[in-house]
Amino acid sequence: MPNKLGLPNLGLGLGLRSQHFDHILKKSPEVDWFEVISENFMDSHGRPRQILKQIAERYPVVMHGVSMSIGSTDPLNFEYLKSLKTLADEVNPAWISDHLCWTGVLTTNSHDLLPLPLNDESLQHVCDRINQIQDYLERPLIIENPSTYATFKNSTIPEWEFLRIMTEETGCGLLLDVNNVFVSSFNNDFDPVEYINGLPHDKIVQMHLAGHQNCGNYIIDTHDREVNTQVWKLFQMTYQLASDASILLEWDGNIPAFDVYHSELLKSKKYMDPTFTESAQEKIYADQEQVSNPLNVVSLELTGHSEY
Amino acid sequence: MEEKVTIPLSSFQLWMQQLLLDPYQQTNVDPKSLLQDSFNASSLEAIVHHSKRLTASEHIGIYQRSYIARLRNCMSQQFSALEYALGEDIFCAFADDYLASTPSYNYNLSLLGKHFSDYLEENRPDAAEEIKEDWIDFIIELAKFEYAIGVIFEEKAEEEYQLADLNSDEGKLKLVPICELFKFQFPVRKFYSDFKNEKKPSLPFENESYCVVIRHKFKLAVYDIHKDQYEFLSSLKKGMDIPTAKSKFIENQKVTTAEFENVWTRWKARWIEAKLFRV
Ligand SMILES: [Fe+2]
């Protein structure tokens, strides 16, 4: 059934990871849809792209990028957009998403999703660029709230308000990462419930869930473990407000076997029930800092062998 | 009451990027100098909020650490055999220094290590010594090979072609579209494969070696070859057809046609089996 922006509710999806390629092709597991990291396939003409084409024939696919750099003051990278569009023509994604962030200036790429000061200048800048990108891609863009580790004194607009105005000005949709809201709220002392309540719920096309790492004084968005109970609770609340959004579980580090990954996703069904309560208490411990996502590297296998 | 800070977005981004790329100010660019046109932005605390648990510089510190950790991580994935050969600490020192001198300019992370072997060559620790150290030559060769493997894996090429078989017309045989030849001063291929097969190889001694890497149906295969085979395949790689490459080989190696035909029959059978030839 089409929802916001005429986009379908795809159901419960998983990130497509190279470790699971063979399993998916052989077993055709009953997953509703897959999200792919666009940059892993855009400029690759090897096995991963070949496999993506096969998977896109069997499952709905969404393209999720990390390099659009919507908030950068550099000119838009049309070489990037061209390659993105070419891939989109090939796999026909249900939509294309990226983040409210910038990745670098002076053509440098930090490969990180860097935070923006949120004020009138950045809002205007971001909206102008989303409009240009949507015109070029000929489709609405879906924008994700990033996990943030700092806020700035020249910010004058709360992030949820910024996102709301951005959707109104450009017609873009939202990818609400519930874990990112939790991570950012912990790191920057805001109330995640107020954040979620303040969003335009009718613009939430997709949600992300993921695991994070609590380092004691701060939280890193690592995508390397199960979803934290508090994040599940935040999801439970959010789902009541945006129940026709497609749900996706991200997992990028310490990637488990496909079935483990899938069963973690299926836990979301329990939390769609507003009356569900988790009995077990989760142990929260601080450990050594890991690298935060995004890490868009495809593992390369050399099947060759043999000597003469 | 806090004074209001106004910084144009472009200055803010130059400032923050400088903090990430050069956290210890080794380039002598003071990030503050990038904010010259900004009012009242003299210190990090004037720009970044502190929180209940962290100071402003601790907040920025998370980005500074994750910037370098992420790219170092990618380098170690791209150069896993090299990292093993050098040991984690030395590899990390080289990678950090390389990344500081060659930041990424492309969204495509597979290009991150493109200039790493050049960097190693230009910054070899024995640059000032008259007698060069063997192991450095080895790691440069290994870095080139590992990067090349990644390129071959991703490369765009014709995929719909017919492989040759023993009955194919010899005059029409061509190398498959992705077929790369390598010549090394060290047994780089063996070291690389041993590492990938978890055999924990030790640093090898100098010993010339050759290999060919092909990609067929998106799968890579690597085969050791010897010097003569390398010479012969190099002729084909340059576009020569097989009869011409054979004549050239016979002439250069000063062997009789009968002697070479004997060897060629075996080479041809192996290479057809190894999917080196198409029609
Ligand atoms: Fe996310």
Coordinates of C-alpha atoms and ligand atoms in Angstrom, one line a residue:
Chain A
M1 CA 0.0 0.0 0.0
P2 CA 1.6 3.4 -1.0
N3 CA 2.1 5.8 1.9
K4 CA 4.0 9.0 2.2
L5 CA 5.2 10.6 -1.0
G6 CA 3.5 7.7 -2.8
L7 CA 6.2 5.3 -1.6
P8 CA 5.4 1.8 -0.6
N9 CA 5.7 0.3 2.9
L10 CA 8.3 -2.4 2.2
G11 CA 8.0 -4.1 5.5
L12 CA 11.0 -5.4 7.5
G13 CA 14.3 -5.3 5.7
L14 CA 18.0 -6.0 6.2
G15 CA 21.2 -4.3 5.0
L16 CA 22.7 -6.3 2.2
R17 CA 26.2 -7.4 3.3
S18 CA 28.8 -9.2 1.1
Q19 CA 29.2 -11.9 3.8
H20 CA 25.6 -12.9 3.1
F21 CA 25.6 -12.9 -0.7
D22 CA 25.9 -16.7 -1.1
H23 CA 23.3 -17.4 1.5
I24 CA 20.7 -15.0 0.0
L25 CA 21.3 -16.4 -3.5
K26 CA 21.1 -20.0 -2.5
K27 CA 18.4 -19.9 0.1
S28 CA 16.2 -16.9 -1.0
P29 CA 15.4 -16.1 2.7
E30 CA 12.0 -14.6 3.5
V31 CA 13.2 -11.0 4.1
D32 CA 10.8 -8.3 2.8
W33 CA 13.5 -6.1 1.3
F34 CA 17.2 -5.1 1.3
E35 CA 19.0 -1.8 1.7
V36 CA 22.3 -1.5 -0.1
I37 CA 25.1 1.0 0.6
S38 CA 25.2 2.8 -2.8
E39 CA 28.9 3.5 -2.7
N40 CA 29.7 -0.2 -2.4
F41 CA 28.3 -0.8 -5.9
M42 CA 28.4 2.4 -7.8
D43 CA 31.9 2.2 -9.2
S44 CA 32.3 -1.5 -8.8
H45 CA 31.9 -3.7 -11.9
G46 CA 32.9 -6.9 -10.2
R47 CA 31.0 -9.6 -8.4
P48 CA 29.2 -7.5 -5.9
R49 CA 27.4 -5.5 -8.5
Q50 CA 26.6 -8.7 -10.4
I51 CA 25.1 -10.1 -7.3
L52 CA 23.1 -7.0 -6.5
K53 CA 21.5 -7.2 -9.9
Q54 CA 20.3 -10.7 -9.2
I55 CA 19.1 -9.8 -5.7
A56 CA 17.3 -6.7 -7.1
E57 CA 15.4 -9.1 -9.4
R58 CA 14.1 -11.0 -6.4
Y59 CA 13.6 -8.5 -3.7
P60 CA 12.7 -4.8 -3.4
V61 CA 15.9 -2.8 -2.9
V62 CA 16.6 0.7 -1.4
M63 CA 19.8 2.6 -2.1
H64 CA 21.3 4.2 0.9
G65 CA 24.3 6.5 0.4
V66 CA 26.9 8.1 2.6
S67 CA 28.6 10.5 0.2
M68 CA 26.1 13.0 -1.1
S69 CA 27.4 15.6 1.3
I70 CA 24.2 17.5 1.3
G71 CA 25.4 20.0 3.8
S72 CA 28.8 20.8 2.3
T73 CA 29.6 24.2 1.0
D74 CA 31.5 22.6 -1.9
P75 CA 29.6 22.5 -5.2
L76 CA 27.5 19.4 -5.6
N77 CA 29.4 16.4 -7.0
F78 CA 27.6 15.7 -10.2
E79 CA 30.1 12.9 -11.1
Y80 CA 28.9 11.2 -7.9
L81 CA 25.2 11.9 -8.7
K82 CA 25.7 10.6 -12.2
S83 CA 27.1 7.3 -11.0
L84 CA 24.4 7.1 -8.4
K85 CA 21.7 7.6 -11.0
T86 CA 23.3 5.0 -13.3
L87 CA 23.1 2.4 -10.5
A88 CA 19.5 3.4 -9.7
D89 CA 18.6 2.9 -13.4
E90 CA 20.1 -0.6 -13.1
V91 CA 18.6 -1.8 -9.8
N92 CA 15.4 0.3 -9.7
P93 CA 15.4 1.1 -6.0
A94 CA 12.1 1.9 -4.2
W95 CA 14.0 5.1 -3.1
I96 CA 17.4 6.7 -2.6
S97 CA 18.5 8.0 0.8
D98 CA 21.4 9.8 2.4
H99 CA 22.1 11.8 5.5
L100 CA 21.7 15.3 6.9
C101 CA 25.4 16.0 7.1
W102 CA 28.5 17.0 5.2
T103 CA 31.5 14.8 4.5
G104 CA 34.1 17.3 3.5
V105 CA 35.1 20.6 1.8
L106 CA 37.8 21.6 -0.7
T107 CA 37.0 18.3 -2.4
T108 CA 38.4 16.4 0.5
N109 CA 36.3 13.4 1.7
S110 CA 36.5 12.6 5.4
H111 CA 34.3 9.5 4.9
D112 CA 32.4 10.6 8.0
L113 CA 28.9 12.0 8.4
L114 CA 29.8 15.3 9.9
P115 CA 27.3 17.5 11.8
L116 CA 26.0 20.8 10.6
P117 CA 25.3 23.8 12.7
L118 CA 21.5 24.0 12.4
N119 CA 20.5 27.6 11.6
D120 CA 18.8 29.6 8.9
E121 CA 21.9 29.7 6.7
S122 CA 22.4 25.9 6.8
L123 CA 18.7 25.2 6.4
Q124 CA 18.5 27.3 3.2
H125 CA 21.7 25.7 1.9
V126 CA 20.5 22.2 2.6
C127 CA 17.1 22.8 1.0
D128 CA 18.6 24.4 -2.1
R129 CA 20.8 21.3 -2.6
I130 CA 18.0 18.8 -1.9
N131 CA 15.9 20.5 -4.6
Q132 CA 18.8 20.4 -7.1
I133 CA 19.5 16.7 -6.3
Q134 CA 15.8 15.8 -6.6
D135 CA 15.6 17.5 -9.9
Y136 CA 18.6 15.7 -11.1
L137 CA 17.6 12.2 -9.8
E138 CA 14.0 12.8 -10.8
R139 CA 12.7 11.3 -7.6
P140 CA 12.2 12.4 -4.0
L141 CA 15.2 12.1 -1.7
I142 CA 14.9 10.5 1.7
I143 CA 17.0 12.1 4.3
E144 CA 18.3 10.4 7.5
N145 CA 19.1 12.1 10.9
P146 CA 22.7 11.3 11.6
S147 CA 24.2 10.2 14.9
T148 CA 26.0 13.3 16.3
Y149 CA 28.8 13.7 18.8
A150 CA 28.8 17.5 19.0
T151 CA 26.5 20.5 18.8
F152 CA 27.4 24.1 17.9
K153 CA 26.8 27.4 19.5
N154 CA 25.6 28.9 16.2
S155 CA 22.8 26.4 16.0
T156 CA 19.5 28.1 16.5
I157 CA 17.0 25.4 15.3
P158 CA 16.4 22.0 17.0
E159 CA 17.2 19.1 14.7
W160 CA 13.6 17.9 14.6
E161 CA 12.4 21.3 13.7
F162 CA 15.1 21.6 11.0
L163 CA 14.0 18.3 9.5
R164 CA 10.4 19.3 9.6
I165 CA 11.0 22.6 7.7
M166 CA 13.3 20.8 5.3
T167 CA 10.6 18.3 4.3
E168 CA 8.1 21.1 3.9
E169 CA 10.4 23.2 1.8
T170 CA 11.6 20.4 -0.5
G171 CA 9.1 17.6 -0.4
C172 CA 11.7 15.2 0.6
G173 CA 11.0 12.3 3.0
L174 CA 12.6 11.2 6.2
L175 CA 14.5 8.2 7.2
L176 CA 14.3 8.2 11.0
D177 CA 17.1 6.4 12.6
V178 CA 15.8 5.7 16.0
N179 CA 19.2 4.5 17.3
N180 CA 20.8 7.7 16.0
V181 CA 18.2 9.8 17.9
F182 CA 19.1 7.8 21.1
V183 CA 22.9 8.2 20.5
S184 CA 22.7 11.9 19.7
S185 CA 20.4 12.6 22.6
F186 CA 22.8 10.9 25.0
N187 CA 25.8 12.7 23.6
N188 CA 24.2 16.1 23.4
D189 CA 21.8 16.1 26.4
F190 CA 18.4 16.3 24.7
D191 CA 15.2 14.4 25.2
P192 CA 14.8 11.7 22.5
V193 CA 11.0 11.6 23.1
E194 CA 10.6 15.3 22.5
Y195 CA 12.7 14.9 19.4
I196 CA 10.5 12.2 18.0
N197 CA 7.3 13.9 19.0
G198 CA 8.5 17.1 17.2
L199 CA 9.1 15.3 13.8
P200 CA 6.6 15.4 10.9
H201 CA 5.4 11.8 11.3
D202 CA 3.7 11.7 7.9
K203 CA 7.1 12.2 6.2
I204 CA 8.8 9.2 7.8
V205 CA 9.2 6.8 4.9
Q206 CA 11.7 4.5 6.6
M207 CA 13.2 3.8 10.0
H208 CA 16.6 2.5 10.9
L209 CA 17.4 0.4 13.9
A210 CA 21.0 -0.6 14.9
G211 CA 23.2 -1.5 17.8
H212 CA 25.5 1.1 19.5
Q213 CA 28.5 1.1 21.9
N214 CA 28.3 2.8 25.2
C215 CA 31.7 4.2 26.1
G216 CA 30.5 5.5 29.5
N217 CA 30.5 9.3 28.9
Y218 CA 29.3 9.0 25.3
I219 CA 27.8 6.5 22.8
I220 CA 29.3 5.6 19.5
D221 CA 27.0 4.5 16.7
T222 CA 28.8 1.3 15.8
H223 CA 26.2 -1.0 14.1
D224 CA 28.1 -3.9 15.4
R225 CA 25.7 -5.6 17.8
E226 CA 22.1 -6.1 18.8
V227 CA 19.7 -3.3 19.3
N228 CA 19.8 -1.8 22.8
T229 CA 16.6 -2.2 24.9
Q230 CA 16.2 1.5 25.4
V231 CA 16.4 1.9 21.6
W232 CA 13.7 -0.8 21.2
K233 CA 11.5 1.2 23.6
L234 CA 12.0 4.3 21.6
F235 CA 11.2 2.4 18.5
Q236 CA 8.0 1.1 20.2
M237 CA 6.9 4.6 20.9
T238 CA 7.9 5.9 17.4
Y239 CA 6.1 3.0 15.6
Q240 CA 2.8 4.2 17.1
L241 CA 3.4 7.5 15.4
A242 CA 4.6 6.3 12.0
S243 CA 3.3 2.8 11.6
D244 CA 3.5 2.6 7.8
A245 CA 7.2 3.3 7.6
S246 CA 9.4 0.6 6.3
I247 CA 11.8 -0.8 9.0
L248 CA 15.4 -1.7 8.5
L249 CA 18.0 -3.1 10.8
E250 CA 21.6 -2.0 10.1
W251 CA 24.6 -4.2 11.0
D252 CA 28.0 -3.2 9.7
G253 CA 30.6 -4.5 12.2
N254 CA 31.0 -8.0 13.7
I255 CA 28.4 -9.1 11.1
P256 CA 26.7 -12.3 12.4
A257 CA 25.3 -15.2 10.4
F258 CA 22.4 -14.3 8.3
D259 CA 19.8 -16.0 10.5
V260 CA 21.1 -14.2 13.6
Y261 CA 20.8 -10.9 11.8
H262 CA 17.3 -11.8 10.6
S263 CA 16.0 -12.9 14.0
E264 CA 17.2 -9.6 15.5
L265 CA 15.1 -7.8 12.9
L266 CA 12.1 -9.9 13.6
K267 CA 12.2 -8.7 17.3
S268 CA 10.8 -5.4 15.9
K269 CA 7.4 -7.2 15.5
K270 CA 7.1 -7.5 19.3
Y271 CA 7.8 -3.8 19.8
M272 CA 5.2 -2.9 17.3
D273 CA 2.7 -3.8 20.0
P274 CA 2.4 -0.8 22.3
T275 CA 1.6 -3.0 25.3
F276 CA 4.7 -5.2 25.0
T277 CA 7.2 -5.0 27.8
E278 CA 10.6 -6.6 27.9
S279 CA 11.2 -8.5 31.2
A280 CA 15.0 -9.1 31.1
Q281 CA 17.2 -6.3 32.2
E282 CA 20.0 -5.6 29.8
K283 CA 23.5 -5.3 31.0
I284 CA 25.1 -2.0 30.0
Y285 CA 28.8 -1.8 30.1
A286 CA 31.4 0.6 28.9
D287 CA 34.1 -0.8 26.6
Q288 CA 36.9 0.4 24.3
E289 CA 35.9 2.8 21.5
Q290 CA 35.2 1.2 18.1
V291 CA 34.9 2.9 14.8
S292 CA 31.5 4.4 14.1
N293 CA 29.7 3.7 10.9
P294 CA 29.8 4.4 7.9
L295 CA 32.4 1.9 6.8
N296 CA 31.6 1.2 3.2
V297 CA 34.2 -1.4 2.2
V298 CA 33.3 -4.6 0.4
S299 CA 35.3 -7.6 1.4
L300 CA 37.2 -9.0 -1.5
E301 CA 37.7 -12.6 -2.0
L302 CA 40.4 -14.2 -4.2
T303 CA 39.1 -17.6 -5.2
G304 CA 42.2 -18.3 -7.2
H305 CA 44.8 -20.8 -6.2
S306 CA 47.2 -23.1 -7.7
E307 CA 50.7 -23.1 -8.9
Y308 CA 52.3 -24.8 -11.9
Chain B
M1 CA 25.0 35.6 29.2
E2 CA 26.7 33.9 26.3
E3 CA 27.6 36.0 23.3
K4 CA 26.1 35.0 20.1
V5 CA 28.5 33.3 17.6
T6 CA 28.0 33.9 13.9
I7 CA 30.2 31.9 11.6
P8 CA 29.5 31.4 7.9
L9 CA 28.9 27.8 7.1
S10 CA 31.8 27.7 4.7
S11 CA 34.3 28.9 7.4
F12 CA 32.9 26.6 9.9
Q13 CA 33.4 23.6 7.6
L14 CA 37.0 24.6 6.8
W15 CA 37.7 25.0 10.5
M16 CA 36.2 21.6 11.5
Q17 CA 37.8 19.7 8.6
Q18 CA 41.2 21.2 9.6
L19 CA 40.7 19.9 13.1
L20 CA 39.9 16.4 11.8
L21 CA 42.7 16.2 9.2
D22 CA 45.4 17.7 11.3
P23 CA 44.5 17.2 15.0
Y24 CA 48.1 17.9 16.2
Q25 CA 48.6 20.9 13.9
Q26 CA 51.5 19.4 12.1
T27 CA 50.8 21.4 9.0
N28 CA 51.1 24.7 10.9
V29 CA 47.7 25.7 9.8
D30 CA 45.9 27.1 12.9
P31 CA 42.2 26.1 12.4
K32 CA 41.3 29.4 14.0
S33 CA 42.9 31.3 11.1
L34 CA 40.2 29.8 8.9
L35 CA 37.6 31.6 10.9
Q36 CA 39.2 35.1 10.5
D37 CA 36.0 36.7 9.3
S38 CA 34.0 35.3 12.1
F39 CA 32.9 37.3 15.1
N40 CA 33.8 36.0 18.5
A41 CA 35.0 32.6 17.5
S42 CA 38.4 32.6 19.1
S43 CA 38.4 29.2 20.8
L44 CA 36.9 25.8 20.3
E45 CA 34.7 26.4 23.3
A46 CA 33.3 29.4 21.6
I47 CA 32.0 27.3 18.8
V48 CA 31.2 23.9 20.3
H49 CA 28.9 23.2 23.2
H50 CA 30.1 21.2 26.1
S51 CA 27.6 18.7 27.6
K52 CA 26.8 17.2 30.9
R53 CA 29.6 14.6 30.5
L54 CA 32.0 16.0 28.0
T55 CA 33.9 19.2 27.3
A56 CA 33.7 20.9 23.9
S57 CA 37.1 19.5 22.9
E58 CA 36.1 16.0 24.1
H59 CA 33.1 16.2 21.7
I60 CA 35.4 17.2 18.8
G61 CA 37.9 14.6 19.9
I62 CA 35.4 11.8 19.1
Y63 CA 35.3 13.0 15.5
Q64 CA 39.1 13.4 15.4
R65 CA 39.7 9.8 16.6
S66 CA 37.0 8.3 14.4
Y67 CA 38.3 10.1 11.3
I68 CA 41.7 8.5 11.5
A69 CA 40.5 5.2 12.9
R70 CA 38.0 4.7 10.1
L71 CA 40.5 5.4 7.3
R72 CA 43.3 3.4 9.0
N73 CA 40.7 0.5 9.2
C74 CA 40.1 0.8 5.4
M75 CA 43.8 0.8 4.7
S76 CA 44.3 -2.3 6.8
Q77 CA 41.5 -4.0 4.9
Q78 CA 42.9 -3.0 1.5
F79 CA 46.5 -4.0 2.5
S80 CA 45.9 -6.9 4.9
A81 CA 48.9 -8.9 3.7
L82 CA 51.1 -5.8 3.9
E83 CA 49.9 -5.1 7.4
Y84 CA 50.8 -8.6 8.4
A85 CA 54.2 -8.3 6.8
L86 CA 55.0 -5.0 8.6
G87 CA 53.3 -5.7 11.8
E88 CA 50.4 -3.7 13.1
D89 CA 52.4 -0.8 14.6
I90 CA 54.7 -0.1 11.7
F91 CA 51.8 -0.5 9.2
C92 CA 49.7 1.9 11.2
A93 CA 52.6 4.5 11.4
F94 CA 53.0 4.3 7.6
A95 CA 49.2 4.4 7.0
D96 CA 48.7 7.4 9.3
D97 CA 51.6 9.3 7.7
Y98 CA 50.3 8.4 4.2
L99 CA 46.7 9.5 5.1
A100 CA 48.0 12.8 6.5
S101 CA 50.0 13.6 3.3
T102 CA 47.3 12.1 1.0
P103 CA 43.8 12.7 2.3
S104 CA 40.9 11.1 0.4
Y105 CA 39.5 13.1 -2.5
N106 CA 37.0 10.5 -3.6
Y107 CA 33.8 9.0 -2.3
N108 CA 35.1 5.7 -3.5
L109 CA 37.0 4.2 -0.7
S110 CA 38.7 1.6 -2.9
L111 CA 40.8 4.4 -4.2
L112 CA 42.1 5.3 -0.7
G113 CA 45.3 3.3 -1.1
K114 CA 45.9 4.2 -4.7
H115 CA 49.2 6.1 -4.0
F116 CA 50.3 4.0 -1.0
S117 CA 53.1 2.1 -2.9
D118 CA 54.4 5.4 -4.3
Y119 CA 54.3 6.9 -0.9
L120 CA 56.3 3.9 0.5
E121 CA 58.8 4.3 -2.3
E122 CA 59.2 8.0 -1.7
N123 CA 59.4 7.6 2.0
R124 CA 61.5 4.5 2.4
P125 CA 63.2 4.4 5.8
D126 CA 66.6 3.7 4.1
A127 CA 66.3 6.7 1.7
A128 CA 69.5 8.2 3.1
E129 CA 71.5 4.9 3.2
E130 CA 73.7 3.9 0.3
I131 CA 72.9 0.2 0.7
K132 CA 69.2 -0.4 0.4
E133 CA 67.4 -2.8 2.6
D134 CA 65.7 -5.8 0.9
W135 CA 62.5 -5.9 3.0
I136 CA 61.5 -2.4 1.9
D137 CA 61.6 -3.5 -1.8
F138 CA 59.5 -6.4 -0.8
I139 CA 56.8 -4.4 0.9
I140 CA 56.6 -1.9 -2.0
E141 CA 56.0 -4.9 -4.4
L142 CA 53.5 -6.3 -2.0
A143 CA 51.6 -3.0 -1.7
K144 CA 51.4 -2.7 -5.5
F145 CA 50.1 -6.2 -5.8
E146 CA 47.5 -5.9 -3.1
Y147 CA 46.2 -2.7 -4.6
A148 CA 46.2 -4.2 -8.1
I149 CA 44.1 -7.2 -7.0
G150 CA 41.5 -4.8 -5.7
V151 CA 41.4 -2.9 -9.0
I152 CA 41.1 -6.2 -11.0
F153 CA 38.2 -7.2 -8.7
E154 CA 36.2 -4.0 -9.4
E155 CA 37.2 -3.3 -13.0
K156 CA 34.7 -2.9 -15.8
A157 CA 35.2 -5.3 -18.6
E158 CA 33.5 -7.3 -21.3
E159 CA 31.9 -10.3 -19.6
E160 CA 30.0 -12.1 -22.3
Y161 CA 32.6 -14.0 -24.3
Q162 CA 33.3 -17.6 -25.2
L163 CA 36.2 -19.4 -23.4
A164 CA 38.5 -21.3 -25.7
D165 CA 38.8 -25.1 -25.6
L166 CA 41.4 -27.5 -26.9
N167 CA 39.6 -27.7 -30.3
S168 CA 39.5 -23.9 -30.7
D169 CA 41.4 -22.5 -33.7
E170 CA 44.8 -21.5 -32.2
G171 CA 45.1 -18.5 -34.5
K172 CA 42.0 -17.0 -32.9
L173 CA 42.9 -17.5 -29.3
K174 CA 43.1 -14.3 -27.3
L175 CA 43.6 -13.6 -23.6
V176 CA 40.4 -13.1 -21.6
P177 CA 39.6 -9.4 -21.1
I178 CA 40.9 -9.3 -17.5
C179 CA 44.3 -10.9 -17.5
E180 CA 47.1 -9.2 -15.7
L181 CA 50.8 -10.2 -15.6
F182 CA 53.1 -9.5 -12.7
K183 CA 56.8 -9.7 -12.4
F184 CA 58.4 -9.5 -8.9
Q185 CA 61.8 -9.3 -7.4
F186 CA 60.4 -11.3 -4.5
P187 CA 58.0 -14.3 -4.2
V188 CA 55.1 -11.8 -3.6
R189 CA 52.3 -14.1 -4.9
K190 CA 53.3 -16.9 -2.6
F191 CA 53.6 -14.7 0.4
Y192 CA 50.1 -13.2 -0.4
S193 CA 48.4 -16.5 -0.9
D194 CA 50.1 -18.0 2.2
F195 CA 48.9 -15.1 4.2
K196 CA 45.3 -15.4 2.9
N197 CA 45.4 -19.1 3.7
E198 CA 46.5 -18.3 7.2
K199 CA 49.9 -20.0 6.8
K200 CA 51.7 -17.2 8.6
P201 CA 54.5 -16.7 6.1
S202 CA 57.8 -15.1 7.1
L203 CA 59.3 -12.3 5.1
P204 CA 60.8 -13.9 2.0
F205 CA 64.3 -13.6 0.5
E206 CA 64.8 -12.1 -2.9
N207 CA 63.8 -14.5 -5.6
E208 CA 62.4 -13.3 -8.9
S209 CA 58.8 -14.5 -9.5
Y210 CA 56.0 -14.1 -12.0
C211 CA 52.3 -14.6 -11.9
V212 CA 49.1 -14.1 -13.9
V213 CA 45.8 -13.0 -12.4
I214 CA 42.6 -13.5 -14.4
R215 CA 39.0 -12.7 -13.7
H216 CA 36.3 -14.9 -15.3
K217 CA 32.6 -14.7 -14.4
F218 CA 33.6 -12.2 -11.6
K219 CA 35.9 -14.6 -9.9
L220 CA 39.6 -14.0 -9.6
A221 CA 42.3 -16.7 -10.0
V222 CA 46.0 -16.4 -9.7
Y223 CA 48.6 -18.7 -11.2
D224 CA 52.4 -18.8 -10.9
I225 CA 54.2 -18.8 -14.2
H226 CA 57.9 -18.8 -15.0
K227 CA 60.0 -16.3 -16.9
D228 CA 59.5 -17.8 -20.3
Q229 CA 55.8 -18.0 -19.9
Y230 CA 55.8 -14.4 -18.7
E231 CA 57.6 -13.3 -21.8
F232 CA 55.3 -15.2 -24.0
L233 CA 52.1 -14.0 -22.3
S234 CA 53.5 -10.4 -22.4
S235 CA 53.6 -10.6 -26.2
L236 CA 49.9 -11.7 -26.2
K237 CA 49.1 -8.9 -23.7
K238 CA 50.6 -6.4 -26.2
G239 CA 48.1 -7.6 -28.7
M240 CA 50.2 -10.1 -30.7
D241 CA 48.3 -13.2 -32.0
I242 CA 49.6 -16.6 -31.0
P243 CA 51.4 -17.5 -34.3
T244 CA 53.3 -14.2 -34.2
A245 CA 54.1 -14.6 -30.4
K246 CA 55.4 -18.1 -31.1
S247 CA 57.7 -17.0 -33.9
K248 CA 59.0 -14.2 -31.7
F249 CA 59.6 -16.5 -28.8
I250 CA 61.4 -19.1 -31.0
E251 CA 63.7 -16.3 -32.4
N252 CA 64.4 -14.7 -29.0
Q253 CA 65.0 -17.9 -27.1
K254 CA 67.0 -19.5 -29.8
V255 CA 65.1 -22.8 -29.7
T256 CA 63.9 -25.0 -32.6
T257 CA 60.3 -24.9 -33.6
A258 CA 60.0 -28.6 -32.7
E259 CA 61.4 -28.0 -29.2
F260 CA 59.0 -25.1 -28.7
E261 CA 56.0 -26.9 -30.1
N262 CA 56.6 -29.6 -27.5
V263 CA 56.5 -27.0 -24.7
W264 CA 53.7 -25.0 -26.2
T265 CA 51.3 -28.0 -26.3
R266 CA 51.6 -28.3 -22.5
W267 CA 51.3 -24.5 -21.9
K268 CA 48.3 -24.3 -24.1
A269 CA 46.5 -27.1 -22.4
R270 CA 47.1 -25.6 -18.9
W271 CA 46.2 -22.2 -19.9
I272 CA 43.0 -23.2 -21.6
E273 CA 42.1 -25.1 -18.4
A274 CA 43.0 -22.1 -16.3
K275 CA 40.6 -19.9 -18.5
L276 CA 43.3 -17.6 -19.8
F277 CA 42.0 -17.8 -23.4
R278 CA 38.9 -16.8 -25.2
V279 CA 38.0 -17.1 -28.8
Ligands
FE1 FE 21.2 4.8 10.0

